[in-house]
């Protein structure tokens, strides 16, 4: 591997500069992505290994990132489980027949990712050939709460009312559902690792909707099972948003690196997580929409709070927004590298 910054940071080893990558670094803010989307739907991009490779490489060729992330979507396992869905323009994902009863949960199927999601594994092999050891490749999957929320709500939700009412009203069925997600996601991540990803990230994007006690009771054991299944084969990242009040629980569930969003200063988050784990994230993605000086000052504040300690990965607290300018993203990546060379070697 030519650039080992990101892998070294995952392992809390010293680096020459702070590694940077961006969640949703491939996507609608890039003109070349939009050009491909004129011709292909999002699901076509995800299901065709050549197209998924092209999209994965788009940000790598334009931005000074230290890792690539597989172009795919966290909802792909839903279809082979018996929950077909589509992406509706302007609205996001829509599950055809969402889970509403415990009988719906009993009808769900498990599947072999090497068969039903073989196109994702083929994409990983192609991307690794294309990357040719320049930077590491991140694989990923959704965590049980976030997957359950889409399966139950049928799409995005603001209050997760249906999800929580099933969780509180039918705890046994909830645990069956999350246990199934955990076993499928664990197998899927192992298959991605066998296909060649260097690191895996588990996305629990919406778990911040829970209280710390509910997280512990309804989610933690299932997410823990996923990290246990990966079992140290490659470094792992555990991402969530809105989790400032239960970062220690997130850490307990697993992950060599824990994600933190912008609602908590990075040093406070790291204290809560513990310095025997890495930390990733923290910059508010909307800062990319504002003046460059404010954006770079936000990055400087994060670097100062990280203090050059090993185990810091620079990222946003959530994904890049579609209206972001590519130039701002390029500037931010360059700035983090330039500034951290000073901090890290100081
Ligand atoms: O560059 C990367 O980060 C890799 C690509 C990636 C996508 N989805 C492609 C995508 C990743 C890591 C995901 C994960 C994902 N998918 C998450 C977790 C990350 C997060 O943002 O919290 C979630 C919640 C999903 C489900 C999903 N997919 C939603 C809610 C939406 C619609 C909302 C939106 O942003 O429009 C998607 C669509 C989606 N997945 C896009 C991309 C690039 C939008 C692009 C398009 O319509 O062309």
mmCIF file of C-alpha atoms and ligand atoms in Angstrom:
data_model
loop_
_atom_site.group_PDB
_atom_site.id
_atom_site.type_symbol
_atom_site.label_atom_id
_atom_site.label_comp_id
_atom_site.label_asym_id
_atom_site.label_seq_id
_atom_site.Cartn_x
_atom_site.Cartn_y
_atom_site.Cartn_z
ATOM 1 C CA UNK A 1 0.000 0.000 0.000
ATOM 2 C CA UNK A 2 1.516 3.321 -1.081
ATOM 3 C CA UNK A 3 -0.507 5.514 1.291
ATOM 4 C CA UNK A 4 -0.834 3.909 4.726
ATOM 5 C CA UNK A 5 -2.034 6.990 6.659
ATOM 6 C CA UNK A 6 -5.606 5.845 6.970
ATOM 7 C CA UNK A 7 -4.785 2.245 7.959
ATOM 8 C CA UNK A 8 -2.178 3.455 10.439
ATOM 9 C CA UNK A 9 -4.664 5.873 12.012
ATOM 10 C CA UNK A 10 -7.245 3.046 12.304
ATOM 11 C CA UNK A 11 -4.610 1.158 14.304
ATOM 12 C CA UNK A 12 -3.619 4.271 16.295
ATOM 13 C CA UNK A 13 -0.114 4.256 14.815
ATOM 14 C CA UNK A 14 1.781 7.482 14.011
ATOM 15 C CA UNK A 15 1.102 9.153 10.623
ATOM 16 C CA UNK A 16 2.915 11.801 8.531
ATOM 17 C CA UNK A 17 -0.331 13.797 8.202
ATOM 18 C CA UNK A 18 -3.916 13.311 9.385
ATOM 19 C CA UNK A 19 -5.787 10.999 6.988
ATOM 20 C CA UNK A 20 -8.904 12.415 5.313
ATOM 21 C CA UNK A 21 -11.855 10.887 3.524
ATOM 22 C CA UNK A 22 -15.452 12.017 3.251
ATOM 23 C CA UNK A 23 -18.710 10.196 3.785
ATOM 24 C CA UNK A 24 -20.644 10.389 0.483
ATOM 25 C CA UNK A 25 -17.454 11.446 -1.266
ATOM 26 C CA UNK A 26 -19.014 9.957 -4.404
ATOM 27 C CA UNK A 27 -22.335 11.548 -5.236
ATOM 28 C CA UNK A 28 -24.488 14.324 -6.538
ATOM 29 C CA UNK A 29 -22.123 17.228 -5.831
ATOM 30 C CA UNK A 30 -19.752 15.836 -8.499
ATOM 31 C CA UNK A 31 -20.484 16.756 -12.136
ATOM 32 C CA UNK A 32 -19.125 13.412 -13.393
ATOM 33 C CA UNK A 33 -21.491 11.547 -11.038
ATOM 34 C CA UNK A 34 -24.467 13.581 -12.263
ATOM 35 C CA UNK A 35 -23.461 12.835 -15.867
ATOM 36 C CA UNK A 36 -23.614 9.080 -15.164
ATOM 37 C CA UNK A 37 -26.912 9.483 -13.298
ATOM 38 C CA UNK A 38 -28.451 10.981 -16.469
ATOM 39 C CA UNK A 39 -28.047 7.540 -18.013
ATOM 40 C CA UNK A 40 -28.419 5.158 -15.065
ATOM 41 C CA UNK A 41 -30.541 4.903 -11.939
ATOM 42 C CA UNK A 42 -28.851 4.754 -8.530
ATOM 43 C CA UNK A 43 -29.645 1.038 -8.257
ATOM 44 C CA UNK A 44 -28.088 0.417 -11.696
ATOM 45 C CA UNK A 45 -24.903 2.128 -10.500
ATOM 46 C CA UNK A 46 -24.929 -0.070 -7.389
ATOM 47 C CA UNK A 47 -25.670 -3.327 -9.246
ATOM 48 C CA UNK A 48 -23.202 -2.986 -12.100
ATOM 49 C CA UNK A 49 -19.618 -3.671 -10.912
ATOM 50 C CA UNK A 50 -18.020 -1.601 -13.721
ATOM 51 C CA UNK A 51 -20.251 1.417 -13.014
ATOM 52 C CA UNK A 52 -19.795 1.063 -9.236
ATOM 53 C CA UNK A 53 -16.035 1.040 -9.838
ATOM 54 C CA UNK A 54 -16.194 4.160 -12.017
ATOM 55 C CA UNK A 55 -18.180 6.035 -9.350
ATOM 56 C CA UNK A 56 -15.926 4.851 -6.502
ATOM 57 C CA UNK A 57 -12.918 6.207 -8.416
ATOM 58 C CA UNK A 58 -14.456 9.624 -9.240
ATOM 59 C CA UNK A 59 -13.601 11.336 -5.924
ATOM 60 C CA UNK A 60 -10.294 9.442 -5.665
ATOM 61 C CA UNK A 61 -9.173 11.010 -8.951
ATOM 62 C CA UNK A 62 -10.271 14.530 -7.965
ATOM 63 C CA UNK A 63 -9.730 14.950 -4.222
ATOM 64 C CA UNK A 64 -6.656 14.240 -2.116
ATOM 65 C CA UNK A 65 -8.421 11.553 -0.038
ATOM 66 C CA UNK A 66 -6.542 8.860 1.884
ATOM 67 C CA UNK A 67 -9.216 6.168 1.441
ATOM 68 C CA UNK A 68 -11.783 5.104 -1.138
ATOM 69 C CA UNK A 69 -15.243 3.917 -0.116
ATOM 70 C CA UNK A 70 -17.073 1.254 -2.064
ATOM 71 C CA UNK A 71 -19.932 2.770 -4.041
ATOM 72 C CA UNK A 72 -23.031 0.894 -2.934
ATOM 73 C CA UNK A 73 -25.988 1.505 -0.636
ATOM 74 C CA UNK A 74 -26.753 0.252 2.820
ATOM 75 C CA UNK A 75 -30.242 -0.851 1.781
ATOM 76 C CA UNK A 76 -29.062 -3.486 -0.753
ATOM 77 C CA UNK A 77 -29.449 -6.433 1.689
ATOM 78 C CA UNK A 78 -33.160 -5.638 2.123
ATOM 79 C CA UNK A 79 -34.188 -7.010 -1.271
ATOM 80 C CA UNK A 80 -32.782 -10.563 -0.838
ATOM 81 C CA UNK A 81 -34.396 -10.586 2.643
ATOM 82 C CA UNK A 82 -37.755 -10.177 0.942
ATOM 83 C CA UNK A 83 -38.084 -6.375 1.188
ATOM 84 C CA UNK A 84 -37.797 -4.910 -2.340
ATOM 85 C CA UNK A 85 -37.353 -1.134 -2.576
ATOM 86 C CA UNK A 86 -36.556 1.645 -4.991
ATOM 87 C CA UNK A 87 -35.143 5.170 -4.804
ATOM 88 C CA UNK A 88 -37.756 7.775 -5.661
ATOM 89 C CA UNK A 89 -36.454 11.032 -7.137
ATOM 90 C CA UNK A 90 -36.515 13.813 -4.565
ATOM 91 C CA UNK A 91 -37.862 11.545 -1.815
ATOM 92 C CA UNK A 92 -35.212 8.936 -1.127
ATOM 93 C CA UNK A 93 -35.695 5.228 -0.548
ATOM 94 C CA UNK A 94 -39.131 3.609 -0.575
ATOM 95 C CA UNK A 95 -39.658 0.046 0.642
ATOM 96 C CA UNK A 96 -42.520 -1.575 -1.315
ATOM 97 C CA UNK A 97 -44.136 -3.395 1.624
ATOM 98 C CA UNK A 98 -42.681 -2.211 4.930
ATOM 99 C CA UNK A 99 -42.690 -4.405 8.029
ATOM 100 C CA UNK A 100 -45.718 -3.606 10.183
ATOM 101 C CA UNK A 101 -46.485 -6.781 12.147
ATOM 102 C CA UNK A 102 -44.558 -9.524 13.890
ATOM 103 C CA UNK A 103 -45.791 -11.916 11.141
ATOM 104 C CA UNK A 104 -43.991 -9.702 8.581
ATOM 105 C CA UNK A 105 -40.777 -10.253 10.558
ATOM 106 C CA UNK A 106 -41.308 -14.021 10.587
ATOM 107 C CA UNK A 107 -41.573 -13.993 6.774
ATOM 108 C CA UNK A 108 -38.117 -12.434 6.265
ATOM 109 C CA UNK A 109 -35.421 -14.566 4.690
ATOM 110 C CA UNK A 110 -31.748 -14.961 5.329
ATOM 111 C CA UNK A 111 -29.491 -15.235 2.282
ATOM 112 C CA UNK A 112 -25.973 -15.974 1.080
ATOM 113 C CA UNK A 113 -24.258 -12.632 0.263
ATOM 114 C CA UNK A 114 -21.789 -14.438 -2.049
ATOM 115 C CA UNK A 115 -24.779 -15.294 -4.257
ATOM 116 C CA UNK A 116 -27.410 -12.568 -3.813
ATOM 117 C CA UNK A 117 -24.937 -9.671 -3.513
ATOM 118 C CA UNK A 118 -22.160 -11.155 -5.669
ATOM 119 C CA UNK A 119 -22.184 -7.966 -7.792
ATOM 120 C CA UNK A 120 -20.971 -5.966 -4.764
ATOM 121 C CA UNK A 121 -18.142 -8.441 -4.223
ATOM 122 C CA UNK A 122 -17.270 -8.283 -7.940
ATOM 123 C CA UNK A 123 -17.162 -4.467 -7.658
ATOM 124 C CA UNK A 124 -14.734 -4.728 -4.713
ATOM 125 C CA UNK A 125 -12.360 -6.908 -6.769
ATOM 126 C CA UNK A 126 -12.521 -4.503 -9.722
ATOM 127 C CA UNK A 127 -11.995 -1.416 -7.537
ATOM 128 C CA UNK A 128 -8.964 -2.981 -5.863
ATOM 129 C CA UNK A 129 -7.477 -3.652 -9.287
ATOM 130 C CA UNK A 130 -8.135 -0.037 -10.273
ATOM 131 C CA UNK A 131 -6.744 1.387 -6.998
ATOM 132 C CA UNK A 132 -3.641 -0.761 -7.455
ATOM 133 C CA UNK A 133 -2.497 -0.292 -3.861
ATOM 134 C CA UNK A 134 -2.582 3.520 -3.933
ATOM 135 C CA UNK A 135 -5.029 3.943 -1.038
ATOM 136 C CA UNK A 136 -7.110 1.511 1.035
ATOM 137 C CA UNK A 137 -10.726 0.601 0.229
ATOM 138 C CA UNK A 138 -13.505 0.858 2.830
ATOM 139 C CA UNK A 139 -16.404 -1.605 2.696
ATOM 140 C CA UNK A 140 -19.585 -1.002 4.664
ATOM 141 C CA UNK A 141 -23.007 -2.122 5.796
ATOM 142 C CA UNK A 142 -25.875 -0.745 7.862
ATOM 143 C CA UNK A 143 -26.311 -1.425 11.572
ATOM 144 C CA UNK A 144 -29.485 -3.096 12.894
ATOM 145 C CA UNK A 145 -31.297 0.036 14.141
ATOM 146 C CA UNK A 146 -30.815 2.021 10.936
ATOM 147 C CA UNK A 147 -31.755 -0.960 8.731
ATOM 148 C CA UNK A 148 -34.787 -1.731 10.915
ATOM 149 C CA UNK A 149 -35.908 1.900 10.696
ATOM 150 C CA UNK A 150 -36.040 1.756 6.869
ATOM 151 C CA UNK A 151 -37.648 -1.706 6.868
ATOM 152 C CA UNK A 152 -40.375 -0.571 9.290
ATOM 153 C CA UNK A 153 -40.968 3.067 8.312
ATOM 154 C CA UNK A 154 -40.687 2.278 4.593
ATOM 155 C CA UNK A 155 -38.424 5.284 4.013
ATOM 156 C CA UNK A 156 -36.943 8.183 5.893
ATOM 157 C CA UNK A 157 -38.556 9.250 9.164
ATOM 158 C CA UNK A 158 -38.220 12.204 11.502
ATOM 159 C CA UNK A 159 -39.465 10.636 14.726
ATOM 160 C CA UNK A 160 -39.133 6.862 14.104
ATOM 161 C CA UNK A 161 -42.607 6.418 15.627
ATOM 162 C CA UNK A 162 -43.406 3.116 13.883
ATOM 163 C CA UNK A 163 -39.938 1.733 14.586
ATOM 164 C CA UNK A 164 -40.091 2.580 18.281
ATOM 165 C CA UNK A 165 -43.656 1.405 18.722
ATOM 166 C CA UNK A 166 -42.676 -2.023 17.358
ATOM 167 C CA UNK A 167 -39.546 -1.975 19.532
ATOM 168 C CA UNK A 168 -41.462 -1.150 22.749
ATOM 169 C CA UNK A 169 -44.635 -3.068 21.903
ATOM 170 C CA UNK A 170 -43.078 -6.298 20.640
ATOM 171 C CA UNK A 171 -39.587 -6.516 22.109
ATOM 172 C CA UNK A 172 -39.221 -10.218 21.260
ATOM 173 C CA UNK A 173 -40.034 -9.601 17.593
ATOM 174 C CA UNK A 174 -37.712 -6.552 17.597
ATOM 175 C CA UNK A 175 -34.845 -8.668 18.913
ATOM 176 C CA UNK A 176 -35.585 -11.354 16.291
ATOM 177 C CA UNK A 177 -35.485 -8.703 13.567
ATOM 178 C CA UNK A 178 -32.246 -7.110 14.800
ATOM 179 C CA UNK A 179 -30.691 -10.532 15.373
ATOM 180 C CA UNK A 180 -31.445 -11.389 11.739
ATOM 181 C CA UNK A 181 -29.958 -8.088 10.521
ATOM 182 C CA UNK A 182 -26.867 -8.658 12.670
ATOM 183 C CA UNK A 183 -26.269 -12.126 11.290
ATOM 184 C CA UNK A 184 -26.821 -11.031 7.664
ATOM 185 C CA UNK A 185 -24.648 -7.922 8.039
ATOM 186 C CA UNK A 186 -21.896 -9.883 9.823
ATOM 187 C CA UNK A 187 -21.769 -12.429 6.964
ATOM 188 C CA UNK A 188 -21.947 -9.689 4.346
ATOM 189 C CA UNK A 189 -19.008 -7.801 5.892
ATOM 190 C CA UNK A 190 -16.941 -10.981 6.100
ATOM 191 C CA UNK A 191 -17.719 -11.596 2.395
ATOM 192 C CA UNK A 192 -16.612 -8.019 1.586
ATOM 193 C CA UNK A 193 -13.368 -8.603 3.518
ATOM 194 C CA UNK A 194 -12.745 -11.852 1.610
ATOM 195 C CA UNK A 195 -13.337 -9.935 -1.632
ATOM 196 C CA UNK A 196 -10.631 -7.469 -0.597
ATOM 197 C CA UNK A 197 -11.817 -4.430 1.387
ATOM 198 C CA UNK A 198 -9.148 -3.124 3.791
ATOM 199 C CA UNK A 199 -11.437 -1.629 6.453
ATOM 200 C CA UNK A 200 -15.171 -1.886 7.179
ATOM 201 C CA UNK A 201 -17.502 0.811 8.464
ATOM 202 C CA UNK A 202 -20.826 0.031 10.153
ATOM 203 C CA UNK A 203 -23.341 2.860 9.596
ATOM 204 C CA UNK A 204 -25.890 3.445 12.349
ATOM 205 C CA UNK A 205 -26.948 6.808 10.920
ATOM 206 C CA UNK A 206 -30.205 7.227 12.855
ATOM 207 C CA UNK A 207 -29.465 5.498 16.170
ATOM 208 C CA UNK A 208 -29.167 8.910 17.879
ATOM 209 C CA UNK A 209 -32.987 8.866 17.982
ATOM 210 C CA UNK A 210 -32.692 6.530 21.008
ATOM 211 C CA UNK A 211 -31.985 7.245 24.663
ATOM 212 C CA UNK A 212 -28.793 5.729 26.103
ATOM 213 C CA UNK A 213 -30.843 3.170 28.097
ATOM 214 C CA UNK A 214 -32.841 2.114 25.025
ATOM 215 C CA UNK A 215 -29.650 1.877 22.986
ATOM 216 C CA UNK A 216 -28.217 -0.498 25.574
ATOM 217 C CA UNK A 217 -31.364 -2.627 25.786
ATOM 218 C CA UNK A 218 -32.498 -2.776 22.152
ATOM 219 C CA UNK A 219 -29.423 -2.251 19.975
ATOM 220 C CA UNK A 220 -26.064 -2.742 21.667
ATOM 221 C CA UNK A 221 -26.070 -6.587 21.764
ATOM 222 C CA UNK A 222 -26.906 -6.813 18.051
ATOM 223 C CA UNK A 223 -24.281 -4.329 16.886
ATOM 224 C CA UNK A 224 -21.816 -6.057 19.199
ATOM 225 C CA UNK A 225 -22.533 -9.359 17.409
ATOM 226 C CA UNK A 226 -21.573 -7.752 14.069
ATOM 227 C CA UNK A 227 -18.203 -6.542 15.344
ATOM 228 C CA UNK A 228 -17.615 -9.908 17.020
ATOM 229 C CA UNK A 229 -18.279 -11.661 13.685
ATOM 230 C CA UNK A 230 -15.760 -9.418 11.876
ATOM 231 C CA UNK A 231 -13.457 -10.413 14.702
ATOM 232 C CA UNK A 232 -10.403 -8.288 14.002
ATOM 233 C CA UNK A 233 -9.970 -9.477 10.371
ATOM 234 C CA UNK A 234 -9.567 -5.806 9.354
ATOM 235 C CA UNK A 235 -9.884 -2.488 11.242
ATOM 236 C CA UNK A 236 -13.490 -1.438 11.913
ATOM 237 C CA UNK A 237 -15.261 1.933 12.155
ATOM 238 C CA UNK A 238 -18.542 2.430 14.028
ATOM 239 C CA UNK A 239 -20.458 5.451 12.759
ATOM 240 C CA UNK A 240 -23.559 7.148 14.145
ATOM 241 C CA UNK A 241 -25.027 10.644 14.390
ATOM 242 C CA UNK A 242 -26.696 12.290 17.382
ATOM 243 C CA UNK A 243 -24.871 9.879 19.700
ATOM 244 C CA UNK A 244 -23.031 12.406 21.928
ATOM 245 C CA UNK A 245 -24.909 11.144 24.998
ATOM 246 C CA UNK A 246 -23.966 7.503 24.481
ATOM 247 C CA UNK A 247 -20.514 7.408 22.900
ATOM 248 C CA UNK A 248 -19.265 5.009 25.626
ATOM 249 C CA UNK A 249 -22.075 2.594 24.690
ATOM 250 C CA UNK A 250 -21.171 2.873 20.998
ATOM 251 C CA UNK A 251 -17.609 2.013 21.922
ATOM 252 C CA UNK A 252 -18.808 -0.930 24.008
ATOM 253 C CA UNK A 253 -20.714 -2.261 20.981
ATOM 254 C CA UNK A 254 -17.462 -2.230 19.018
ATOM 255 C CA UNK A 255 -15.242 -0.516 16.476
ATOM 256 C CA UNK A 256 -11.541 0.324 16.451
ATOM 257 C CA UNK A 257 -12.589 3.829 15.432
ATOM 258 C CA UNK A 258 -15.763 5.549 16.654
ATOM 259 C CA UNK A 259 -17.604 8.265 14.742
ATOM 260 C CA UNK A 260 -18.638 11.563 16.334
ATOM 261 C CA UNK A 261 -20.811 14.248 14.765
ATOM 262 C CA UNK A 262 -20.535 18.054 15.177
ATOM 263 C CA UNK A 263 -22.836 18.293 18.219
ATOM 264 C CA UNK A 264 -19.879 17.680 20.566
ATOM 265 C CA UNK A 265 -16.307 19.082 20.505
ATOM 266 C CA UNK A 266 -13.875 16.419 19.257
ATOM 267 C CA UNK A 267 -11.748 16.333 22.429
ATOM 268 C CA UNK A 268 -14.823 15.860 24.650
ATOM 269 C CA UNK A 269 -16.015 13.069 22.350
ATOM 270 C CA UNK A 270 -12.610 11.370 22.430
ATOM 271 C CA UNK A 271 -12.508 11.561 26.252
ATOM 272 C CA UNK A 272 -15.905 9.813 26.349
ATOM 273 C CA UNK A 273 -14.892 7.162 23.804
ATOM 274 C CA UNK A 274 -11.536 6.570 25.490
ATOM 275 C CA UNK A 275 -8.093 7.171 24.001
ATOM 276 C CA UNK A 276 -7.548 3.478 23.396
ATOM 277 C CA UNK A 277 -9.861 3.850 20.362
ATOM 278 C CA UNK A 278 -9.599 6.036 17.288
ATOM 279 C CA UNK A 279 -12.039 8.807 16.390
ATOM 280 C CA UNK A 280 -13.465 9.930 13.038
ATOM 281 C CA UNK A 281 -15.795 12.687 11.861
ATOM 282 C CA UNK A 282 -16.891 15.834 13.653
ATOM 283 C CA UNK A 283 -16.970 18.560 10.965
ATOM 284 C CA UNK A 284 -20.469 19.859 10.232
ATOM 285 C CA UNK A 285 -21.083 19.107 6.504
ATOM 286 C CA UNK A 286 -22.964 22.411 6.099
ATOM 287 C CA UNK A 287 -19.680 24.265 6.807
ATOM 288 C CA UNK A 288 -18.729 23.266 3.259
ATOM 289 C CA UNK A 289 -21.574 25.497 2.051
ATOM 290 C CA UNK A 290 -20.292 28.606 3.861
ATOM 291 C CA UNK A 291 -17.272 30.894 3.435
ATOM 292 C CA UNK A 292 -13.943 29.097 3.007
ATOM 293 C CA UNK A 293 -12.371 30.894 6.021
ATOM 294 C CA UNK A 294 -15.054 29.568 8.348
ATOM 295 C CA UNK A 295 -14.719 26.064 6.868
ATOM 296 C CA UNK A 296 -10.945 25.988 7.327
ATOM 297 C CA UNK A 297 -11.219 27.492 10.835
ATOM 298 C CA UNK A 298 -13.613 24.633 11.681
ATOM 299 C CA UNK A 299 -11.051 22.131 10.385
ATOM 300 C CA UNK A 300 -8.251 23.832 12.368
ATOM 301 C CA UNK A 301 -10.309 23.635 15.550
ATOM 302 C CA UNK A 302 -10.786 19.880 15.061
ATOM 303 C CA UNK A 303 -7.054 19.359 14.399
ATOM 304 C CA UNK A 304 -6.180 21.391 17.496
ATOM 305 C CA UNK A 305 -8.550 19.333 19.646
ATOM 306 C CA UNK A 306 -7.155 16.085 18.202
ATOM 307 C CA UNK A 307 -3.737 17.388 19.256
ATOM 308 C CA UNK A 308 -1.793 15.197 16.823
ATOM 309 C CA UNK A 309 -2.649 12.096 18.856
ATOM 310 C CA UNK A 310 -2.533 8.855 16.846
ATOM 311 C CA UNK A 311 -5.960 7.501 15.907
ATOM 312 C CA UNK A 312 -7.555 10.628 14.436
ATOM 313 C CA UNK A 313 -9.268 10.335 11.037
ATOM 314 C CA UNK A 314 -10.585 13.571 9.566
ATOM 315 C CA UNK A 315 -14.119 13.348 8.142
ATOM 316 C CA UNK A 316 -17.461 15.103 8.283
ATOM 317 C CA UNK A 317 -20.004 14.305 10.990
ATOM 318 C CA UNK A 318 -22.323 13.055 8.191
ATOM 319 C CA UNK A 319 -22.312 12.875 4.394
ATOM 320 C CA UNK A 320 -21.424 15.600 1.871
ATOM 321 C CA UNK A 321 -24.607 17.448 0.833
ATOM 322 C CA UNK A 322 -25.585 17.549 -2.861
ATOM 323 C CA UNK A 323 -25.279 21.368 -3.137
ATOM 324 C CA UNK A 324 -21.624 21.324 -1.995
ATOM 325 C CA UNK A 325 -18.980 22.713 -4.335
ATOM 326 C CA UNK A 326 -16.267 20.252 -5.324
ATOM 327 C CA UNK A 327 -13.624 23.001 -4.961
ATOM 328 C CA UNK A 328 -14.488 23.458 -1.272
ATOM 329 C CA UNK A 329 -14.029 19.712 -0.691
ATOM 330 C CA UNK A 330 -10.688 19.746 -2.533
ATOM 331 C CA UNK A 331 -9.516 22.752 -0.482
ATOM 332 C CA UNK A 332 -10.565 21.136 2.781
ATOM 333 C CA UNK A 333 -8.659 17.893 2.094
ATOM 334 C CA UNK A 334 -5.509 19.813 1.109
ATOM 335 C CA UNK A 335 -5.804 22.071 4.139
ATOM 336 C CA UNK A 336 -6.117 19.161 6.586
ATOM 337 C CA UNK A 337 -2.994 17.552 5.135
ATOM 338 C CA UNK A 338 -0.956 20.764 5.139
ATOM 339 C CA UNK A 339 -1.993 21.867 8.616
ATOM 340 C CA UNK A 340 -1.669 18.453 10.223
ATOM 341 C CA UNK A 341 1.854 17.946 8.878
ATOM 342 C CA UNK A 342 2.782 20.774 11.253
ATOM 343 C CA UNK A 343 0.704 19.529 14.203
ATOM 344 C CA UNK A 344 1.708 15.895 13.823
ATOM 345 C CA UNK A 345 5.432 16.592 13.594
ATOM 346 C CA UNK A 346 5.373 19.254 16.359
HETATM 347 O O1 LIG B 1 -19.358 7.790 -1.203
HETATM 348 C C1 LIG B 1 -19.930 7.098 -0.330
HETATM 349 O O2 LIG B 1 -20.052 7.468 0.858
HETATM 350 C C2 LIG B 1 -20.402 5.715 -0.722
HETATM 351 C C3 LIG B 1 -21.737 5.637 -1.130
HETATM 352 C C4 LIG B 1 -22.905 5.478 -0.188
HETATM 353 C C5 LIG B 1 -24.230 5.615 -0.666
HETATM 354 N N1 LIG B 1 -25.082 5.259 0.340
HETATM 355 C C6 LIG B 1 -24.636 6.001 -2.033
HETATM 356 C C7 LIG B 1 -25.866 6.804 -2.171
HETATM 357 C C8 LIG B 1 -22.982 5.106 1.156
HETATM 358 C C9 LIG B 1 -21.849 4.861 2.165
HETATM 359 C C10 LIG B 1 -24.363 4.967 1.469
HETATM 360 C C11 LIG B 1 -24.877 4.530 2.778
HETATM 361 C C12 LIG B 1 -26.241 4.901 3.139
HETATM 362 N N2 LIG B 1 -27.367 4.730 2.391
HETATM 363 C C13 LIG B 1 -26.623 5.396 4.398
HETATM 364 C C14 LIG B 1 -25.705 5.624 5.559
HETATM 365 C C15 LIG B 1 -24.940 6.858 5.401
HETATM 366 C C16 LIG B 1 -25.671 8.090 5.786
HETATM 367 O O3 LIG B 1 -25.680 9.008 4.944
HETATM 368 O O4 LIG B 1 -26.192 8.154 6.899
HETATM 369 C C17 LIG B 1 -28.019 5.597 4.369
HETATM 370 C C18 LIG B 1 -28.856 6.153 5.493
HETATM 371 C C19 LIG B 1 -28.477 5.158 3.104
HETATM 372 C C20 LIG B 1 -29.877 5.124 2.603
HETATM 373 C C21 LIG B 1 -30.066 6.126 1.551
HETATM 374 N N3 LIG B 1 -29.508 6.059 0.294
HETATM 375 C C22 LIG B 1 -30.848 7.295 1.621
HETATM 376 C C23 LIG B 1 -31.612 7.753 2.846
HETATM 377 C C24 LIG B 1 -30.765 7.923 0.376
HETATM 378 C C25 LIG B 1 -31.520 9.128 -0.082
HETATM 379 C C26 LIG B 1 -31.106 10.337 0.623
HETATM 380 C C27 LIG B 1 -30.214 11.144 -0.241
HETATM 381 O O5 LIG B 1 -29.111 11.493 0.174
HETATM 382 O O6 LIG B 1 -30.692 11.454 -1.362
HETATM 383 C C28 LIG B 1 -29.879 7.165 -0.426
HETATM 384 C C29 LIG B 1 -29.465 7.479 -1.807
HETATM 385 C C30 LIG B 1 -28.006 7.459 -2.073
HETATM 386 N N4 LIG B 1 -27.115 6.494 -1.711
HETATM 387 C C31 LIG B 1 -27.323 8.435 -2.815
HETATM 388 C C32 LIG B 1 -25.969 8.028 -2.880
HETATM 389 C C33 LIG B 1 -24.816 8.710 -3.583
HETATM 390 C C34 LIG B 1 -27.986 9.640 -3.458
HETATM 391 C C35 LIG B 1 -27.617 9.681 -4.878
HETATM 392 C C36 LIG B 1 -28.589 9.675 -5.986
HETATM 393 O O7 LIG B 1 -29.814 9.767 -5.866
HETATM 394 O O8 LIG B 1 -27.977 9.602 -7.071
#
